[in-house]
Amino acid sequence: MQGNTQELYDIYSVWHVPFWQTAWFTYTIVALLIVVIVVGAIVWYWRRYYPVADYRIVIEKKLRLLLNKQYESKEEIKHTYYLLTELLKEFLGTYYACSLRDKTDSEVVAVLKKQAVAPFVIDRMQEIEQAVLMIKFANMGAARESVYNNIQASISLIRDLIRATDHNK
């Protein structure tokens, strides 16, 4: 009887081995798990030791740099207003999840009105829009004072929105 069982193994060959039972599949799964663990460890390390800066704080720091700058000419003030409006567009676009980067100041105000944002935000943007238009006719002292006031008001706008957001959490 024992001789017959040995002969049966010789007659029937292995027809199919499922792929999940092959060695290459096992090695691939182990390699993928190692890669996932290593990438996860790297991401955890970077997040822990190099935290991502909050966009609100980054924009506020950029506004502080503009506030501390000395302005000697109207061209510098015009450029500062350009930077100020770009920073506010970036902040408000991210804050309200809408695209404002390619819009003019009046289009930004129109989009913000459609978004039903807080009225003080729309008022602030309208004040800046008016200040940009008035810079052409203002003397140097008034233009310098206007740019400083608008930068300070923009910083307070960002802080008010941050405070409102943090208060709602």
mmCIF file of C-alpha atoms in Angstrom:
data_model
loop_
_atom_site.group_PDB
_atom_site.id
_atom_site.type_symbol
_atom_site.label_atom_id
_atom_site.label_comp_id
_atom_site.label_asym_id
_atom_site.label_seq_id
_atom_site.Cartn_x
_atom_site.Cartn_y
_atom_site.Cartn_z
ATOM 1 C CA MET A 1 0.000 0.000 0.000
ATOM 2 C CA GLN A 2 2.814 2.377 0.749
ATOM 3 C CA GLY A 3 4.339 1.889 -2.624
ATOM 4 C CA ASN A 4 1.130 3.039 -4.277
ATOM 5 C CA THR A 5 1.016 6.399 -2.487
ATOM 6 C CA GLN A 6 4.546 7.169 -3.607
ATOM 7 C CA GLU A 7 3.601 6.391 -7.154
ATOM 8 C CA LEU A 8 0.571 8.732 -6.999
ATOM 9 C CA TYR A 9 2.818 11.675 -6.231
ATOM 10 C CA ASP A 10 4.850 10.905 -9.285
ATOM 11 C CA ILE A 11 1.854 10.711 -11.583
ATOM 12 C CA TYR A 12 0.132 13.994 -10.677
ATOM 13 C CA SER A 13 2.119 17.203 -11.158
ATOM 14 C CA VAL A 14 1.319 20.542 -9.560
ATOM 15 C CA TRP A 15 -0.983 22.377 -11.892
ATOM 16 C CA HIS A 16 -1.330 25.761 -10.179
ATOM 17 C CA VAL A 17 0.113 27.568 -7.195
ATOM 18 C CA PRO A 18 -1.952 30.634 -6.168
ATOM 19 C CA PHE A 19 0.061 33.838 -6.508
ATOM 20 C CA TRP A 20 -0.381 34.767 -2.840
ATOM 21 C CA GLN A 21 1.439 31.565 -1.927
ATOM 22 C CA THR A 22 4.496 32.309 -4.037
ATOM 23 C CA ALA A 23 7.748 33.589 -2.581
ATOM 24 C CA TRP A 24 7.920 36.740 -4.746
ATOM 25 C CA PHE A 25 4.498 37.842 -3.492
ATOM 26 C CA THR A 26 5.540 37.414 0.139
ATOM 27 C CA TYR A 27 8.788 39.329 -0.429
ATOM 28 C CA THR A 28 6.941 42.121 -2.230
ATOM 29 C CA ILE A 29 4.449 42.514 0.612
ATOM 30 C CA VAL A 30 7.252 42.591 3.188
ATOM 31 C CA ALA A 31 9.166 45.179 1.130
ATOM 32 C CA LEU A 32 6.049 47.360 0.767
ATOM 33 C CA LEU A 33 5.399 47.191 4.503
ATOM 34 C CA ILE A 34 8.983 48.238 5.203
ATOM 35 C CA VAL A 35 8.660 51.168 2.768
ATOM 36 C CA VAL A 36 5.366 52.292 4.361
ATOM 37 C CA ILE A 37 6.876 52.094 7.852
ATOM 38 C CA VAL A 38 9.987 54.053 6.798
ATOM 39 C CA VAL A 39 7.963 56.747 5.006
ATOM 40 C CA GLY A 40 5.605 56.994 7.976
ATOM 41 C CA ALA A 41 8.549 57.406 10.336
ATOM 42 C CA ILE A 42 10.057 60.132 8.148
ATOM 43 C CA VAL A 43 6.755 62.023 7.925
ATOM 44 C CA TRP A 44 6.239 61.712 11.681
ATOM 45 C CA TYR A 45 9.776 62.994 12.321
ATOM 46 C CA TRP A 46 9.357 65.989 9.989
ATOM 47 C CA ARG A 47 5.956 66.890 11.403
ATOM 48 C CA ARG A 48 7.231 66.628 14.951
ATOM 49 C CA TYR A 49 10.486 68.537 14.586
ATOM 50 C CA TYR A 50 9.617 70.836 11.673
ATOM 51 C CA PRO A 51 5.974 71.845 12.085
ATOM 52 C CA VAL A 52 4.189 73.427 9.147
ATOM 53 C CA ALA A 53 3.759 77.158 9.645
ATOM 54 C CA ASP A 54 0.178 78.326 9.681
ATOM 55 C CA TYR A 55 -0.546 80.514 6.650
ATOM 56 C CA ARG A 56 -2.198 83.121 8.890
ATOM 57 C CA ILE A 57 0.949 83.583 10.938
ATOM 58 C CA VAL A 58 3.192 83.649 7.859
ATOM 59 C CA ILE A 59 1.112 86.395 6.239
ATOM 60 C CA GLU A 60 1.015 88.373 9.482
ATOM 61 C CA LYS A 61 4.831 88.199 9.663
ATOM 62 C CA LYS A 62 5.103 89.418 6.069
ATOM 63 C CA LEU A 63 2.806 92.335 6.930
ATOM 64 C CA ARG A 64 4.975 93.133 9.961
ATOM 65 C CA LEU A 65 8.009 93.310 7.669
ATOM 66 C CA LEU A 66 6.145 95.784 5.462
ATOM 67 C CA LEU A 67 5.196 97.793 8.537
ATOM 68 C CA ASN A 68 8.800 98.061 9.718
ATOM 69 C CA LYS A 69 10.107 99.198 6.343
ATOM 70 C CA GLN A 70 10.977 102.854 5.664
ATOM 71 C CA TYR A 71 9.369 104.320 2.553
ATOM 72 C CA GLU A 72 11.300 106.991 0.672
ATOM 73 C CA SER A 73 9.377 107.315 -2.587
ATOM 74 C CA LYS A 74 5.877 107.001 -3.971
ATOM 75 C CA GLU A 75 7.003 104.057 -6.095
ATOM 76 C CA GLU A 76 7.941 102.152 -2.936
ATOM 77 C CA ILE A 77 4.561 102.988 -1.445
ATOM 78 C CA LYS A 78 2.753 101.860 -4.602
ATOM 79 C CA HIS A 79 4.726 98.614 -4.554
ATOM 80 C CA THR A 80 3.880 98.171 -0.872
ATOM 81 C CA TYR A 81 0.180 98.601 -1.609
ATOM 82 C CA TYR A 82 0.540 96.010 -4.326
ATOM 83 C CA LEU A 83 2.187 93.596 -1.861
ATOM 84 C CA LEU A 84 -0.412 94.430 0.783
ATOM 85 C CA THR A 85 -3.322 93.635 -1.509
ATOM 86 C CA GLU A 86 -1.615 90.457 -2.742
ATOM 87 C CA LEU A 87 -1.076 89.251 0.830
ATOM 88 C CA LEU A 88 -4.666 90.033 1.753
ATOM 89 C CA LYS A 89 -5.932 88.260 -1.377
ATOM 90 C CA GLU A 90 -3.839 85.232 -0.462
ATOM 91 C CA PHE A 91 -5.068 85.274 3.130
ATOM 92 C CA LEU A 92 -8.741 85.848 2.337
ATOM 93 C CA GLY A 93 -8.689 83.401 -0.555
ATOM 94 C CA THR A 94 -7.326 80.672 1.682
ATOM 95 C CA TYR A 95 -9.513 81.658 4.628
ATOM 96 C CA TYR A 96 -12.775 81.698 2.654
ATOM 97 C CA ALA A 97 -11.725 78.973 0.172
ATOM 98 C CA CYS A 98 -12.170 81.043 -2.971
ATOM 99 C CA SER A 99 -9.842 82.187 -5.735
ATOM 100 C CA LEU A 100 -8.827 85.837 -5.352
ATOM 101 C CA ARG A 101 -5.267 85.908 -6.709
ATOM 102 C CA ASP A 102 -6.101 86.971 -10.250
ATOM 103 C CA LYS A 103 -8.780 89.496 -9.309
ATOM 104 C CA THR A 104 -8.608 93.281 -9.105
ATOM 105 C CA ASP A 105 -9.394 94.997 -5.823
ATOM 106 C CA SER A 106 -12.963 95.808 -6.848
ATOM 107 C CA GLU A 107 -13.492 92.228 -8.059
ATOM 108 C CA VAL A 108 -12.199 90.970 -4.711
ATOM 109 C CA VAL A 109 -14.784 93.080 -2.895
ATOM 110 C CA ALA A 110 -17.522 91.738 -5.212
ATOM 111 C CA VAL A 111 -16.451 88.114 -4.628
ATOM 112 C CA LEU A 112 -16.316 88.673 -0.872
ATOM 113 C CA LYS A 113 -19.829 90.124 -0.921
ATOM 114 C CA LYS A 114 -21.030 86.999 -2.741
ATOM 115 C CA GLN A 115 -19.282 84.826 -0.153
ATOM 116 C CA ALA A 116 -21.269 86.523 2.628
ATOM 117 C CA VAL A 117 -18.180 87.339 4.689
ATOM 118 C CA ALA A 118 -18.095 89.536 7.768
ATOM 119 C CA PRO A 119 -18.886 93.187 6.935
ATOM 120 C CA PHE A 120 -15.672 94.501 8.504
ATOM 121 C CA VAL A 121 -13.646 92.458 5.988
ATOM 122 C CA ILE A 122 -15.445 94.059 3.051
ATOM 123 C CA ASP A 123 -15.060 97.518 4.631
ATOM 124 C CA ARG A 124 -11.325 96.958 5.114
ATOM 125 C CA MET A 125 -10.840 95.886 1.498
ATOM 126 C CA GLN A 126 -12.832 98.888 0.269
ATOM 127 C CA GLU A 127 -10.699 101.223 2.406
ATOM 128 C CA ILE A 128 -7.532 99.763 0.924
ATOM 129 C CA GLU A 129 -8.976 100.080 -2.577
ATOM 130 C CA GLN A 130 -9.716 103.760 -1.925
ATOM 131 C CA ALA A 131 -6.241 104.315 -0.468
ATOM 132 C CA VAL A 132 -4.636 102.826 -3.575
ATOM 133 C CA LEU A 133 -6.621 105.220 -5.758
ATOM 134 C CA MET A 134 -5.807 108.223 -3.546
ATOM 135 C CA ILE A 135 -2.067 107.512 -3.458
ATOM 136 C CA LYS A 136 -1.713 109.181 -6.874
ATOM 137 C CA PHE A 137 -2.855 112.520 -5.481
ATOM 138 C CA ALA A 138 -1.447 112.440 -1.958
ATOM 139 C CA ASN A 139 1.794 114.089 -0.898
ATOM 140 C CA MET A 140 4.632 111.934 0.408
ATOM 141 C CA GLY A 141 3.861 112.402 4.107
ATOM 142 C CA ALA A 142 0.178 111.546 3.717
ATOM 143 C CA ALA A 143 0.991 108.567 1.496
ATOM 144 C CA ARG A 144 3.489 107.224 4.037
ATOM 145 C CA GLU A 145 1.003 107.641 6.888
ATOM 146 C CA SER A 146 -1.728 106.014 4.814
ATOM 147 C CA VAL A 147 0.360 102.944 4.009
ATOM 148 C CA TYR A 148 1.325 102.458 7.666
ATOM 149 C CA ASN A 149 -2.298 102.811 8.777
ATOM 150 C CA ASN A 150 -3.502 100.343 6.158
ATOM 151 C CA ILE A 151 -0.840 97.786 7.056
ATOM 152 C CA GLN A 152 -1.735 98.061 10.747
ATOM 153 C CA ALA A 153 -5.430 97.739 9.908
ATOM 154 C CA SER A 154 -4.689 94.673 7.774
ATOM 155 C CA ILE A 155 -2.786 93.063 10.638
ATOM 156 C CA SER A 156 -5.707 93.737 12.962
ATOM 157 C CA LEU A 157 -8.088 92.301 10.336
ATOM 158 C CA ILE A 158 -6.095 89.073 10.217
ATOM 159 C CA ARG A 159 -5.940 88.897 14.002
ATOM 160 C CA ASP A 160 -9.698 89.480 14.268
ATOM 161 C CA LEU A 161 -10.395 86.689 11.791
ATOM 162 C CA ILE A 162 -7.967 84.371 13.593
ATOM 163 C CA ARG A 163 -9.602 85.217 16.897
ATOM 164 C CA ALA A 164 -13.077 84.613 15.431
ATOM 165 C CA THR A 165 -11.966 81.284 13.968
ATOM 166 C CA ASP A 166 -10.266 80.147 17.163
ATOM 167 C CA HIS A 167 -13.297 81.254 19.193
ATOM 168 C CA ASN A 168 -15.618 79.132 17.048
ATOM 169 C CA LYS A 169 -13.567 75.964 17.637
#
